[in-house]
mmCIF file of C-alpha atoms in Angstrom:
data_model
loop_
_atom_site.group_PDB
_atom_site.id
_atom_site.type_symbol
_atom_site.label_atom_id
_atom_site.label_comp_id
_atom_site.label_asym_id
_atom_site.label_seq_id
_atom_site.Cartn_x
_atom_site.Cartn_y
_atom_site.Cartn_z
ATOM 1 C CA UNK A 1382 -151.877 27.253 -74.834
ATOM 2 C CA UNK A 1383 -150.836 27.913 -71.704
ATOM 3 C CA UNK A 1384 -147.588 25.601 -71.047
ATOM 4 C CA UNK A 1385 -145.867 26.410 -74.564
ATOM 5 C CA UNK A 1386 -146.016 30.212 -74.131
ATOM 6 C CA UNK A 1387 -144.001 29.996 -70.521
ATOM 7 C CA UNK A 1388 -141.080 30.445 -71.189
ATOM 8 C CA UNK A 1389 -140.624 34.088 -71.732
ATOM 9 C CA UNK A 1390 -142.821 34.134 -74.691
ATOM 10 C CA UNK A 1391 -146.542 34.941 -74.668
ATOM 11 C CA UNK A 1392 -148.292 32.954 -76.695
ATOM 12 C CA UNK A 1393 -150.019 35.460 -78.454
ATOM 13 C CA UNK A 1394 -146.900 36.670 -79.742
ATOM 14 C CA UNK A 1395 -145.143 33.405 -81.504
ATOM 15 C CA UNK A 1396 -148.235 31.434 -82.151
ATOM 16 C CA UNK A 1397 -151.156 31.924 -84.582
ATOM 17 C CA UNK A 1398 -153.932 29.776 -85.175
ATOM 18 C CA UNK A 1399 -157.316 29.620 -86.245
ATOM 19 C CA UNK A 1400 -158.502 27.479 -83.636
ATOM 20 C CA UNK A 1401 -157.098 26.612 -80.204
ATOM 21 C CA UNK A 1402 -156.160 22.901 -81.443
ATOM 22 C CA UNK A 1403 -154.448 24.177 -84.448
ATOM 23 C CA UNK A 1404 -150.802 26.064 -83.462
ATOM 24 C CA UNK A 1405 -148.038 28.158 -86.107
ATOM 25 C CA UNK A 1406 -144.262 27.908 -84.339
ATOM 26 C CA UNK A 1407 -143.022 31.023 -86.147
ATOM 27 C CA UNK A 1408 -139.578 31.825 -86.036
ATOM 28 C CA UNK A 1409 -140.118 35.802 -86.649
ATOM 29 C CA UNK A 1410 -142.832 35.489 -84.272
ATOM 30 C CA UNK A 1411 -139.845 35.061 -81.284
ATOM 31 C CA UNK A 1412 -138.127 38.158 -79.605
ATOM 32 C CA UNK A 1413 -135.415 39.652 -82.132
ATOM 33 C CA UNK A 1414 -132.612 39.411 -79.474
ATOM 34 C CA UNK A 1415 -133.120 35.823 -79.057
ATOM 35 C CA UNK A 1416 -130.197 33.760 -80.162
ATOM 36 C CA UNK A 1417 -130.689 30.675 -83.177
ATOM 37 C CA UNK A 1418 -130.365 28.052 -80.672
ATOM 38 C CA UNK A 1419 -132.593 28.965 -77.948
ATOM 39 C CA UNK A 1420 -135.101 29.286 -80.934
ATOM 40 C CA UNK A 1421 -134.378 26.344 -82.328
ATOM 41 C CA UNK A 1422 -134.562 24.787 -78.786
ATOM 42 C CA UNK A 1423 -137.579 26.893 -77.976
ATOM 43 C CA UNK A 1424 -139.851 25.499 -81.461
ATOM 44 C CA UNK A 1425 -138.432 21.954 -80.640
ATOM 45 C CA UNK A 1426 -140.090 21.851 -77.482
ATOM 46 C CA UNK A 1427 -143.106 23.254 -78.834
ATOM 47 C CA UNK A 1428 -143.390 20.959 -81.613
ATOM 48 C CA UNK A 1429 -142.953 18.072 -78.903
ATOM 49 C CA UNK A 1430 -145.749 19.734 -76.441
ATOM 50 C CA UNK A 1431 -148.504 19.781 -79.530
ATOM 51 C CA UNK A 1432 -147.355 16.181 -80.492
ATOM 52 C CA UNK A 1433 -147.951 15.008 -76.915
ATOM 53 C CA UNK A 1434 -151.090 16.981 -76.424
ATOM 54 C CA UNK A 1435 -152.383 15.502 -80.221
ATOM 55 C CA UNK A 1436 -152.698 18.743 -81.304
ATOM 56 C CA UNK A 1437 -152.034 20.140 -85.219
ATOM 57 C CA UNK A 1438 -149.214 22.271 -85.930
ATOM 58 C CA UNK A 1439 -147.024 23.894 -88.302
ATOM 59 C CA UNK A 1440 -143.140 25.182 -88.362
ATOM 60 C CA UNK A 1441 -142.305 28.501 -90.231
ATOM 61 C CA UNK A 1442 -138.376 28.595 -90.574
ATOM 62 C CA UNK A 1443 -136.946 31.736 -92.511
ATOM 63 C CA UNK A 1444 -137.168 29.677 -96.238
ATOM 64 C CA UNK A 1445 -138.967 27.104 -95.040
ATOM 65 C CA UNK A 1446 -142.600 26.078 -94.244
ATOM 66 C CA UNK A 1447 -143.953 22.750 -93.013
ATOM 67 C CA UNK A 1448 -148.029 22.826 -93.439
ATOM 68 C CA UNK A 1449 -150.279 22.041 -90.772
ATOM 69 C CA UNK A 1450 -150.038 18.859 -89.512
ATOM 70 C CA UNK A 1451 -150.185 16.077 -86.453
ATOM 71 C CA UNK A 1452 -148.562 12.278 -85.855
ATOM 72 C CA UNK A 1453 -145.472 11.137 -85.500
ATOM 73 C CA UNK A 1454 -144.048 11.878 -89.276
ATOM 74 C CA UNK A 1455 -145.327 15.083 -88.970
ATOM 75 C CA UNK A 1456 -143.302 15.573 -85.685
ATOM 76 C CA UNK A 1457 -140.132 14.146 -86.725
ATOM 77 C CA UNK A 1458 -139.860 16.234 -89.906
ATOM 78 C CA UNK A 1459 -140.525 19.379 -87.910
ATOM 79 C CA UNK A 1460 -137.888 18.298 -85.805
ATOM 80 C CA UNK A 1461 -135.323 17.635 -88.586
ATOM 81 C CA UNK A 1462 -135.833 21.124 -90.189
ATOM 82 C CA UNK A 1463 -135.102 22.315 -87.137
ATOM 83 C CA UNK A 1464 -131.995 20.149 -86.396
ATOM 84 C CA UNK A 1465 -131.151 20.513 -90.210
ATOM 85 C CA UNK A 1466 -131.295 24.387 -89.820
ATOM 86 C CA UNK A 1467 -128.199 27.223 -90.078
ATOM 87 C CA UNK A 1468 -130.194 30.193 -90.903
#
């Protein structure tokens, strides 16, 4: 997916799926220098890019895993495990 692997990051390297409409955000899957809030920042947008493009999605945070999912309550738990997180 083109516009959520721009920014630095190919998408090859943070996202894994099994089909094109179905997208991992994977925290170890980011460069190892990058700091915890331009990650965080970084999978927020993601999660926001699937939810407007209706595609299904899932968050890996170190201890935590949200399962593939789409719609708005999917989105806005994503979203508070990532605004929830201190790694």
């Amino acid at each position: 997916m083109e516009g959520l692997g721009a920014e630095r990051v190919p998408a090859h390297q943070a996202l894994r799926g099994r089909a094109a409409s179905e997208l991992w955000f994977d925290w170890d899957r980011l460069p190892t220098g990058m700091h915890a809030e331009a990650r965080l920042s970084r999978l927020a947008r993601w999660v926001m890019l699937a939810e407007e493009r209706g595609l299904r999605y899932a968050l890996k945070l170190p201890g935590i895993n949200v399962p593939l999912g789409e719609g708005f309550p999917h989105r806005d738990r994503c979203l508070k495990e990532l605004a929830l997180y201190h790694g």
